[in-house]
CSV table of C-alpha atoms in Angstrom, one decimal:
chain,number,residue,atom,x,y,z
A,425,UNK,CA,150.2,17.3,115.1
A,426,UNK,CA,146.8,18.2,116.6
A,427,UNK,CA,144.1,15.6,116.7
A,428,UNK,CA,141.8,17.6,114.7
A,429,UNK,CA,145.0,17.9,112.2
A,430,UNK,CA,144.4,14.3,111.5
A,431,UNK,CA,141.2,14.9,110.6
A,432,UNK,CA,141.9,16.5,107.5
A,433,UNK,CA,144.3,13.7,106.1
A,434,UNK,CA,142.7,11.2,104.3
A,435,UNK,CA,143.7,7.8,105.5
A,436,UNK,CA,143.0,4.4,103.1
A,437,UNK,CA,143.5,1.6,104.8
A,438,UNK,CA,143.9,-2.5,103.8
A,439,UNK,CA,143.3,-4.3,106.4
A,440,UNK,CA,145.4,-7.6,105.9
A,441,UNK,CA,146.3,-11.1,107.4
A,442,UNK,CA,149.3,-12.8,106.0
A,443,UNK,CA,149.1,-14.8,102.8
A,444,UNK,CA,146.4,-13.0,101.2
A,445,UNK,CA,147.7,-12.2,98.6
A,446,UNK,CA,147.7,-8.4,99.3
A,447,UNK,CA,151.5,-7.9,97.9
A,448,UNK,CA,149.2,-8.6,94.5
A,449,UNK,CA,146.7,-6.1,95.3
A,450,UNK,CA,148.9,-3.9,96.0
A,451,UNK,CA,150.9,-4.6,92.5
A,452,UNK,CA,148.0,-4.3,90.3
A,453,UNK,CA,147.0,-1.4,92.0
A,454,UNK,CA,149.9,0.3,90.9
A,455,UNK,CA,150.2,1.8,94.3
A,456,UNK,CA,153.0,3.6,94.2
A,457,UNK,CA,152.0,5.1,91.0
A,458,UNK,CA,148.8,6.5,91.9
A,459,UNK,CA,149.2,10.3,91.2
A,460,UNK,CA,147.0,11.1,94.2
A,461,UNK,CA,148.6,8.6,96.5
A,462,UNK,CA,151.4,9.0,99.2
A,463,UNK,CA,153.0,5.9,100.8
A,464,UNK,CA,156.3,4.6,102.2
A,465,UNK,CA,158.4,1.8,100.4
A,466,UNK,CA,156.9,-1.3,101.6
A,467,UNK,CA,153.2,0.5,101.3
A,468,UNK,CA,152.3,0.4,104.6
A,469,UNK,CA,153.0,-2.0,107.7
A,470,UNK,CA,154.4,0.9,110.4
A,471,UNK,CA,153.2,-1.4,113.5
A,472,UNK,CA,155.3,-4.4,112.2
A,473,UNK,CA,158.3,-4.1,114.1
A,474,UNK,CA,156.8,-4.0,117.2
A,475,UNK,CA,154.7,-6.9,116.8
A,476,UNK,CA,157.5,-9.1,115.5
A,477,UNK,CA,160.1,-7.8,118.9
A,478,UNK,CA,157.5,-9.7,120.5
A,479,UNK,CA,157.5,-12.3,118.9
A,480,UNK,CA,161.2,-12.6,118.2
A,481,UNK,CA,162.2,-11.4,122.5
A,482,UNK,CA,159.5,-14.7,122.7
A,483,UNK,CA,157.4,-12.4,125.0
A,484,UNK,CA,154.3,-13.9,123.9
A,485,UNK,CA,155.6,-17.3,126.1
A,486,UNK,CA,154.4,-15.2,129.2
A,487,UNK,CA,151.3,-13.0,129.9
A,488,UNK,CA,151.7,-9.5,129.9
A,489,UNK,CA,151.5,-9.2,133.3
A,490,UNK,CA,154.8,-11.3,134.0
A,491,UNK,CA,156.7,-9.0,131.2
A,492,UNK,CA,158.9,-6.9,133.1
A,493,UNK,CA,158.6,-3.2,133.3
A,494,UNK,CA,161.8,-2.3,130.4
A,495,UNK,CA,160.3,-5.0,128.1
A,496,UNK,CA,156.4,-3.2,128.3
A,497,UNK,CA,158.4,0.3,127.5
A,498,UNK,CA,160.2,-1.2,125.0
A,499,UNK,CA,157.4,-3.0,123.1
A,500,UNK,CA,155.7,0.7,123.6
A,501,UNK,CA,158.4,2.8,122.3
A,502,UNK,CA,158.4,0.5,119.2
A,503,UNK,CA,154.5,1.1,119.0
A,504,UNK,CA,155.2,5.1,118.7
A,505,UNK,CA,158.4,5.0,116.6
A,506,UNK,CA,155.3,3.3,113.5
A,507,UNK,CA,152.5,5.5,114.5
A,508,UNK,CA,155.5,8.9,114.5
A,509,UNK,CA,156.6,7.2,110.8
A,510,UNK,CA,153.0,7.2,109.8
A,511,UNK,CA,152.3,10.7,111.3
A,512,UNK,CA,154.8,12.2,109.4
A,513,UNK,CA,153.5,11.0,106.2
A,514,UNK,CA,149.8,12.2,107.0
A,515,UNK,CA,151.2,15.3,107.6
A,516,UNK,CA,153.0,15.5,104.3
A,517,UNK,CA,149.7,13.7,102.2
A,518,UNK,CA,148.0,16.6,104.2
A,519,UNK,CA,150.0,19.4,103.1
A,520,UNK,CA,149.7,17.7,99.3
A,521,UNK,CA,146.3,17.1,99.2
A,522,UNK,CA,146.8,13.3,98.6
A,523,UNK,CA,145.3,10.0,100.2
A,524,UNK,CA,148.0,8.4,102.3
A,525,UNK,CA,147.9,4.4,101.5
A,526,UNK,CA,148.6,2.3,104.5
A,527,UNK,CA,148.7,-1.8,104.0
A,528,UNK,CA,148.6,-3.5,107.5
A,529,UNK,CA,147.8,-7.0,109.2
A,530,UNK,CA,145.5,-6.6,111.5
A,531,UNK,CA,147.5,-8.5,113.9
A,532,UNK,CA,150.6,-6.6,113.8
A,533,UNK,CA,148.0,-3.8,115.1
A,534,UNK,CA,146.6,-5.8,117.9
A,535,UNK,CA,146.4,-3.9,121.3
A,536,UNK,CA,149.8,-6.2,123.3
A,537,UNK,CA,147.0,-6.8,126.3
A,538,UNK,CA,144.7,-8.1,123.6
A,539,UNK,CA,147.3,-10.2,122.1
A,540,UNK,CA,148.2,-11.8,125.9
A,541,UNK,CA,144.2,-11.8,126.7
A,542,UNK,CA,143.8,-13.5,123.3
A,543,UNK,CA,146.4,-16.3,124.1
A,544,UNK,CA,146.0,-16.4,128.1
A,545,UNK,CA,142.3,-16.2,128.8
A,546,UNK,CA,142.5,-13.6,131.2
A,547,UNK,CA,143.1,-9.7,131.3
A,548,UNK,CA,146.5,-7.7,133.0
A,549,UNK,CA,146.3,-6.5,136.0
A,550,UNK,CA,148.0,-3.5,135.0
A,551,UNK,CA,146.8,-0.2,133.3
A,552,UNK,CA,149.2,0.3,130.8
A,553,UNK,CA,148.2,3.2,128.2
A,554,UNK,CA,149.4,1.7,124.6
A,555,UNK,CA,147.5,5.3,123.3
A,556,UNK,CA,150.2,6.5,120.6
A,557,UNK,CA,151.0,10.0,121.8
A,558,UNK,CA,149.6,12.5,120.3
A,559,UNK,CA,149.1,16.5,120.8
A,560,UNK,CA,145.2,16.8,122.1
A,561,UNK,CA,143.0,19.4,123.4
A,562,UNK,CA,143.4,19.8,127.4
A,563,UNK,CA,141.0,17.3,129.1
A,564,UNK,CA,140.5,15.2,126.2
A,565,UNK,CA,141.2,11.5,126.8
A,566,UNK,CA,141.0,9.1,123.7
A,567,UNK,CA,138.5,5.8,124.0
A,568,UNK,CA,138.8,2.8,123.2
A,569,UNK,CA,135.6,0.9,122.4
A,570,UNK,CA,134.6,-2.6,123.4
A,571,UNK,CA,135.6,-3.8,120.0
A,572,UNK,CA,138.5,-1.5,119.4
A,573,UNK,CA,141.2,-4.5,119.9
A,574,UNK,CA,143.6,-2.0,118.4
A,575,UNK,CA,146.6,0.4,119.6
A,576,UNK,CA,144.8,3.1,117.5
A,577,UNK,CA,142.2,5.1,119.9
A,578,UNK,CA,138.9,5.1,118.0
A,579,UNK,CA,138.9,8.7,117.1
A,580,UNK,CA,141.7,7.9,114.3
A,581,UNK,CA,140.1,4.5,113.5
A,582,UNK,CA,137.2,6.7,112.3
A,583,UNK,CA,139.4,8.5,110.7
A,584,UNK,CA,140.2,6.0,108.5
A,585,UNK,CA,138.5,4.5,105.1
A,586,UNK,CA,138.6,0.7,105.8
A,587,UNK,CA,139.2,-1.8,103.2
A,588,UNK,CA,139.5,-5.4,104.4
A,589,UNK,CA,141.2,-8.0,102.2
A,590,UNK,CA,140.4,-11.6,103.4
A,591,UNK,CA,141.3,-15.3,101.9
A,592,UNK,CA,140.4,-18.4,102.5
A,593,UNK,CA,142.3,-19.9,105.5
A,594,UNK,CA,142.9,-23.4,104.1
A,595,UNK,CA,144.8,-21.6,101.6
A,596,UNK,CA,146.5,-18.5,103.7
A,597,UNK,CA,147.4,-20.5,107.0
A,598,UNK,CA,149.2,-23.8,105.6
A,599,UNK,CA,151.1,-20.8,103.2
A,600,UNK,CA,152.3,-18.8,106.3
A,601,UNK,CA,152.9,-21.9,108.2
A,602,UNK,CA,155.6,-23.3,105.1
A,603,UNK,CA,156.9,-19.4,104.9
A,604,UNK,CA,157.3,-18.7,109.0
A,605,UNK,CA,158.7,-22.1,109.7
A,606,UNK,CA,161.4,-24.5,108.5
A,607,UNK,CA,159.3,-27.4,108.4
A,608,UNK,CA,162.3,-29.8,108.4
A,609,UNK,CA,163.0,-28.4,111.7
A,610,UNK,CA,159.6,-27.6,113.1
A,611,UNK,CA,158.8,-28.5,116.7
A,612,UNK,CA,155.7,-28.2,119.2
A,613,UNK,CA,157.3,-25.4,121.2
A,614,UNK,CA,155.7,-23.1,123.4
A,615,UNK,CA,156.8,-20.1,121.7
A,616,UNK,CA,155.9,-21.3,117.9
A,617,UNK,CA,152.1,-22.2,119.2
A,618,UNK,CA,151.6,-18.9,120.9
A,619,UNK,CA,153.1,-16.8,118.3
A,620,UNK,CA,151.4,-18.6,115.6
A,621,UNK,CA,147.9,-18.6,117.8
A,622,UNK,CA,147.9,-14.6,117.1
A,623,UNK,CA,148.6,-15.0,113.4
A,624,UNK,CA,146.6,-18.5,112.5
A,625,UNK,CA,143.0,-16.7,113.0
A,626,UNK,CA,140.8,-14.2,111.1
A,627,UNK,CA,139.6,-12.8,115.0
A,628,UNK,CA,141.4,-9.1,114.4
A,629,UNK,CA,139.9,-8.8,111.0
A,630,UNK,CA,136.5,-9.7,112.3
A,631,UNK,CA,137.0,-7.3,115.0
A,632,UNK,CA,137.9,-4.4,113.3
A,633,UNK,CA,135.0,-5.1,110.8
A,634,UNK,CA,132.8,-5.0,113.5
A,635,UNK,CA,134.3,-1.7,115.3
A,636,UNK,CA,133.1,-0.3,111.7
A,637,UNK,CA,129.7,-1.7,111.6
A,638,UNK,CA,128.8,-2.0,115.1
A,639,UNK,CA,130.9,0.3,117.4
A,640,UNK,CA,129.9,4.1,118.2
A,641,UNK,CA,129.3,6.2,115.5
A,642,UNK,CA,132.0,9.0,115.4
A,643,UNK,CA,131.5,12.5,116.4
A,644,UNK,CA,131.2,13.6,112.3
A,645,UNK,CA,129.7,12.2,109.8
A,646,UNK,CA,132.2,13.6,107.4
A,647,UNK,CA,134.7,10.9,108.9
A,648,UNK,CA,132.4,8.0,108.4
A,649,UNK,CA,133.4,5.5,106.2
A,650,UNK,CA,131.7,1.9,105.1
A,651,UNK,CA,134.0,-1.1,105.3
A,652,UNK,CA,134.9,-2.7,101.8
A,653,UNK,CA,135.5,-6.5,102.2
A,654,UNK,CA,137.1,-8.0,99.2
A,655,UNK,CA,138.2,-11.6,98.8
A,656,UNK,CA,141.4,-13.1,96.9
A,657,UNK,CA,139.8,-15.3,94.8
A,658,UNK,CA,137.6,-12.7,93.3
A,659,UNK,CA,141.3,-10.0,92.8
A,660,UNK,CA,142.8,-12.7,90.9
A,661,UNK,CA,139.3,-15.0,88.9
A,662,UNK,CA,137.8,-11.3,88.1
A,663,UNK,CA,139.8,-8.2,88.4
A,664,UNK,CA,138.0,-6.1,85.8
A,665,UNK,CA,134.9,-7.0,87.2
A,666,UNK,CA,135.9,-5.9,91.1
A,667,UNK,CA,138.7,-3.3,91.1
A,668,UNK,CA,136.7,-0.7,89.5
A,669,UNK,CA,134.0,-0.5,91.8
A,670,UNK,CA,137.1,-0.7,94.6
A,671,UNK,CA,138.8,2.1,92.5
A,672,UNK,CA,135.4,4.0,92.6
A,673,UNK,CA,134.4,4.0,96.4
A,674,UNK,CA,138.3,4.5,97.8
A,675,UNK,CA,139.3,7.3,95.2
A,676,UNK,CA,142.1,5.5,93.5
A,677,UNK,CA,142.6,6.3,90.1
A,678,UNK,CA,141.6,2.5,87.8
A,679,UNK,CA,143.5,4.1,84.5
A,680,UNK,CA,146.8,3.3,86.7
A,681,UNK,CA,145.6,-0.2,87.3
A,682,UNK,CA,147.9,-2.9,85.4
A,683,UNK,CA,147.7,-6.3,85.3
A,684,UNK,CA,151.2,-7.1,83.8
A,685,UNK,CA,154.4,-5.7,85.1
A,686,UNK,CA,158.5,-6.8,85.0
A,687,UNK,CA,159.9,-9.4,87.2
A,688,UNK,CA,161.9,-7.6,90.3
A,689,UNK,CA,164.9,-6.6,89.6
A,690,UNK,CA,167.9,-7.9,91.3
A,691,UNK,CA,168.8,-4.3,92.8
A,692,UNK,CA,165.1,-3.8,94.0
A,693,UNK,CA,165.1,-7.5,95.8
A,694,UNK,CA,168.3,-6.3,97.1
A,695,UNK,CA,167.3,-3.0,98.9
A,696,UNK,CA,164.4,-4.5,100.4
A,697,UNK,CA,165.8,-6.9,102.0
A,698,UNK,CA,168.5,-5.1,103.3
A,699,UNK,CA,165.4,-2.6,105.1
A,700,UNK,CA,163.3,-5.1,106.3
A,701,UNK,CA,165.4,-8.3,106.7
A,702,UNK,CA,166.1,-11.9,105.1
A,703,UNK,CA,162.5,-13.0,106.1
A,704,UNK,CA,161.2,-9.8,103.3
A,705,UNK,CA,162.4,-12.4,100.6
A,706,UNK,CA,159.9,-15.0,101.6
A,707,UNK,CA,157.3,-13.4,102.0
A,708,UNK,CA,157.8,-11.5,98.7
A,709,UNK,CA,159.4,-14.5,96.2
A,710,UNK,CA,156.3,-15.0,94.8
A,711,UNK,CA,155.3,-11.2,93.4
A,712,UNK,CA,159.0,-10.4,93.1
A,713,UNK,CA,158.9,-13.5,90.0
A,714,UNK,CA,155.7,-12.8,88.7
A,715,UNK,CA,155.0,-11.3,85.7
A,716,UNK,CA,151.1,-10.9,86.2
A,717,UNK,CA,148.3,-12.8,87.7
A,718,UNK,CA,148.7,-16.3,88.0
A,719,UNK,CA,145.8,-18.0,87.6
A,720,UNK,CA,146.7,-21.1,89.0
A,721,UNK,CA,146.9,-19.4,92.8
A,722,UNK,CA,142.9,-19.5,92.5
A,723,UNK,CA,142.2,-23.2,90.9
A,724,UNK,CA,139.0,-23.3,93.7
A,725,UNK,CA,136.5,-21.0,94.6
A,726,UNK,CA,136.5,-21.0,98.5
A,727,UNK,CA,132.9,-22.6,98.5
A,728,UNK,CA,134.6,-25.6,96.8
A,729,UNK,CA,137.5,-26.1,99.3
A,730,UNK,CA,137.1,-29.4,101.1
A,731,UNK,CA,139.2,-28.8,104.8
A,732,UNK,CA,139.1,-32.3,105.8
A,733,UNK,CA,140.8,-33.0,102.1
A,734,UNK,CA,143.3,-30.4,102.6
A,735,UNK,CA,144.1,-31.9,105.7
A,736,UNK,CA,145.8,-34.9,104.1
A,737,UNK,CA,148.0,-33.4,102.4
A,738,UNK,CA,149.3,-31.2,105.5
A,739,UNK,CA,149.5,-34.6,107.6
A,740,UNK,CA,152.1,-35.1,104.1
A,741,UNK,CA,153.6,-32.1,104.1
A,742,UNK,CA,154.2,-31.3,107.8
A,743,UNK,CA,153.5,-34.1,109.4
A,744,UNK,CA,150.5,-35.1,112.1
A,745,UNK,CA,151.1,-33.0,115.3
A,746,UNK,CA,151.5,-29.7,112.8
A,747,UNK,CA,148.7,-30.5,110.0
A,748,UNK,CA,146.0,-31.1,113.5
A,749,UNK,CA,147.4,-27.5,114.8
A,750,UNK,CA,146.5,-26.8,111.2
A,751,UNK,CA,143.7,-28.1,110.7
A,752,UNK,CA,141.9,-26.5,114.5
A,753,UNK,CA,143.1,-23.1,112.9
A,754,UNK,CA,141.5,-23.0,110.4
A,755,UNK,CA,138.1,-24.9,111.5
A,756,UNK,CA,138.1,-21.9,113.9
A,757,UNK,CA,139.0,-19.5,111.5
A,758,UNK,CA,135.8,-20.6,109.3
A,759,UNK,CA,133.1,-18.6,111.0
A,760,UNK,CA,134.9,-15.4,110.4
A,761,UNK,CA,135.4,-16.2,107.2
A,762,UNK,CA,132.1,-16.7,106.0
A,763,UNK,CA,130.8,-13.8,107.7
A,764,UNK,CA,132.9,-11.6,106.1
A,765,UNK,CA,132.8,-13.6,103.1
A,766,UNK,CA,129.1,-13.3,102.4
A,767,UNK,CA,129.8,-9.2,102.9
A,768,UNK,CA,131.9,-8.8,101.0
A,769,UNK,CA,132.2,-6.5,97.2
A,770,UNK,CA,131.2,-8.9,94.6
A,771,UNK,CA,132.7,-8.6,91.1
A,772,UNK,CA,130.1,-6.9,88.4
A,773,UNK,CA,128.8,-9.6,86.2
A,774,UNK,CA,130.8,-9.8,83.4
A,775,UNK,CA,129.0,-9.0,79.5
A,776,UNK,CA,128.3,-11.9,76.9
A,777,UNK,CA,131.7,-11.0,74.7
A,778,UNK,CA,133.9,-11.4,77.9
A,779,UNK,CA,132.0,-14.5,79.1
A,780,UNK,CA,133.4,-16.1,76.2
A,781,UNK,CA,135.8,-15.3,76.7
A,782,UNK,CA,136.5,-12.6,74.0
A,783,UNK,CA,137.2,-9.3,75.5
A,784,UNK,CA,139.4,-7.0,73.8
A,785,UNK,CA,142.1,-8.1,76.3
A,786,UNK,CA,141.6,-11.2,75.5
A,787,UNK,CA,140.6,-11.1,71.6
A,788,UNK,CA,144.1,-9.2,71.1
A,789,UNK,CA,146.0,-12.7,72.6
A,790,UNK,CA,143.7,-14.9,70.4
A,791,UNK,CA,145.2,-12.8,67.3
A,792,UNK,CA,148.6,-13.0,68.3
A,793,UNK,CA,148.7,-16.8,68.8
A,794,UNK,CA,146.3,-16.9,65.2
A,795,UNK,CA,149.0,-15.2,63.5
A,796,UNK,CA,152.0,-17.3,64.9
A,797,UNK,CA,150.3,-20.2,64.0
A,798,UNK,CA,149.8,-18.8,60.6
A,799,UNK,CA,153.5,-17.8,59.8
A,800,UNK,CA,154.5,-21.4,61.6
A,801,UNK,CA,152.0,-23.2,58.8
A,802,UNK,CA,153.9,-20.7,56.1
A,803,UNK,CA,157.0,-21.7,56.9
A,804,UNK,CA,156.0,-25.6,57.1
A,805,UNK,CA,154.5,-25.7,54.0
A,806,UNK,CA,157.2,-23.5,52.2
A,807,UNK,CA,159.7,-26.1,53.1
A,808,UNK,CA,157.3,-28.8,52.1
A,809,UNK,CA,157.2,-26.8,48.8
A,810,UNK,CA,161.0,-26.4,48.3
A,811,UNK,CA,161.7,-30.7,49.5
């Protein structure tokens, strides 16, 4: 497909870190139900596999420079197989006149050089092209932009309607650190701490906001997009205050939004794990047993979260090397945080009725428990009656 074929896709993108509780977003959303929405089965991460050959072939245990010359191609080729998977379906959302939906850590689309700059200090030595290929005019050579830490050129990055979905990291990183490791068996290896180095920070995200809000303006305006930063805490405290406005400036339709839904079925647990592998279940336990928003994932607001108290209870939890790694994570994660944070799309303020907590929503529950507890007084005082 030509590069100005791209151009008349529309591209959403949700812009992730794991633990954020985008599997939820995602689930309210009703994603895969949104009439004018195209996506694949997992909504989204195409550039995962590569990022986790890395991690799993332990390449990240050596700079770039030292990887030999198969293990670059192969890391490549797995870079093109997600962007070719991708392509097809923003040919086929094209051709149907619908917004392709694409969920994806920002990580997992890290540049490899990046990644190896990131963790090394220093940049390769080698000019290795990680460009996707893609048909393109004759003479035209995609850039890539100081903040463009990306495999994506910056011509399909502006392509794209950013959303970014950020969390607090005392509560994200602690959560992918229990998930990603059997803490039983955790050790101080090189290969967990480089790996984890790439995950356990907000830098990507931060980046990529940026590329949006400070990079080079694309070549038409039709393409531009604001950034939309929503937190977590606000998805799951105040959802009908937040997700219409998100509904509003991405195009999604909110009628489709639910906030209850079944429990996953054993067949559907089954298949997805069988796609994507064992670690799928982990990752997903939590949505796959949920029944709606649970309330109790949010139990403080991320100006109320005390690092140095959460640290005690990692030092319990995982012990002292792993709760310091921890704990320098996440300090350095903080900046980031907040300045995205601050940014980010605030939920409407809520009327009087709803403050009360008597919105229709919730009036309706307050009826339903009043007239158990009715019939239940009935029946007590009819056998009271009859004794």
């Amino acid at each position: 497909m030509a590069s100005n074929d791209l151009q008349q896709g529309r591209l959403l993108f949700l812009f992730t870190y794991p633990r954020v509780a985008s599997n939820l977003l995602v689930k309210i959303l009703s994603i895969h139900d949104q009439p004018s929405v195209l996506t694949n089965g997992m909504g989204g991460y195409f550039f995962m596999p590569a990022f986790v050959a890395i991690a799993q072939a332990k390449l990240h245990d050596e700079h770039i420079d030292d990887w030999t010359e198969e293990e670059r191609e192969k890391v490549k080729s797995l870079y093109q197989s997600g962007f070719d998977k991708m392509q097809t379906l923003i040919n086929e959302a094209r051709l149907e006149n619908k917004i392709l939906f694409v969920k994806e850590h920002a990580n997992f689309m890290a540049n490899p050089a990046k990644q190896s700059q990131y963790i090394w200090g220093r940049n390769s030595i080698y000019d290795v092209d990680w460009t996707p290929g893609l048909a393109q005019p004759s003479g035209f050579q995609h850039q890539y932009s100081p903040l463009n830490d990306s495999v994506l050129p910056d011509s399909l990055l502006h392509q794209i309607h950013p959303v970014f979905l950020i969390r607090h990291p005392a509560l994200v990183f602690p959560s992918n650190f229990r998930v990603s490791m059997d803490k039983e068996a955790a050790s101080d290896t090189r290969h967990e701490r480089e790996t984890m180095d790439i995950t356990m920070t907000m830098r990507w995200t931060r980046r990529l906001y940026e590329f949006y809000t400070h990079g080079p303006t694309p070549a038409s305006n039709d393409h531009h997009h604001q950034p939309v930063i929503i937190d977590a805490h606000d998805i799951i405290t105040a959802p009908r205050q937040l997700l219409p406005q998100l509904c509003a400036l991405t195009g999604l339709d909110y009628s489709k939004v639910s906030f209850t839904w079944q429990q996953a079925s054993h067949e559907t647990r089954e298949g997805i794990v069988k796609a994507n592998g064992p670690l799928a279940a982990k990752y997903l336990s939590t949505i796959w047993a949920s029944e709606g928003i649970m309330q109790e994932k949010a139990m403080h607001a991320p100006e109320e979260i005390d690092i140095s108290r959460e640290a005690k209870a990692w030092r319990e939890e995982f012990g002292e090397i792993n709760a310091r790694r921890l704990e320098a994570w996440v300090k350095e994660a903080m900046p980031d945080y907040n300045y995205l944070w601050e940014r980010r799309l605030k939920p409407e303020p809520q009327m009087k009725e709803e403050k009360e907590g008597v919105s229709f929503d919730n009036r309706r529950s307050c009826f339903a428990r009043m007239k158990s507890i009715v019939i239940r007084i009935r029946s007590y005082i009819r056998r009271i009656i009859i004794a």
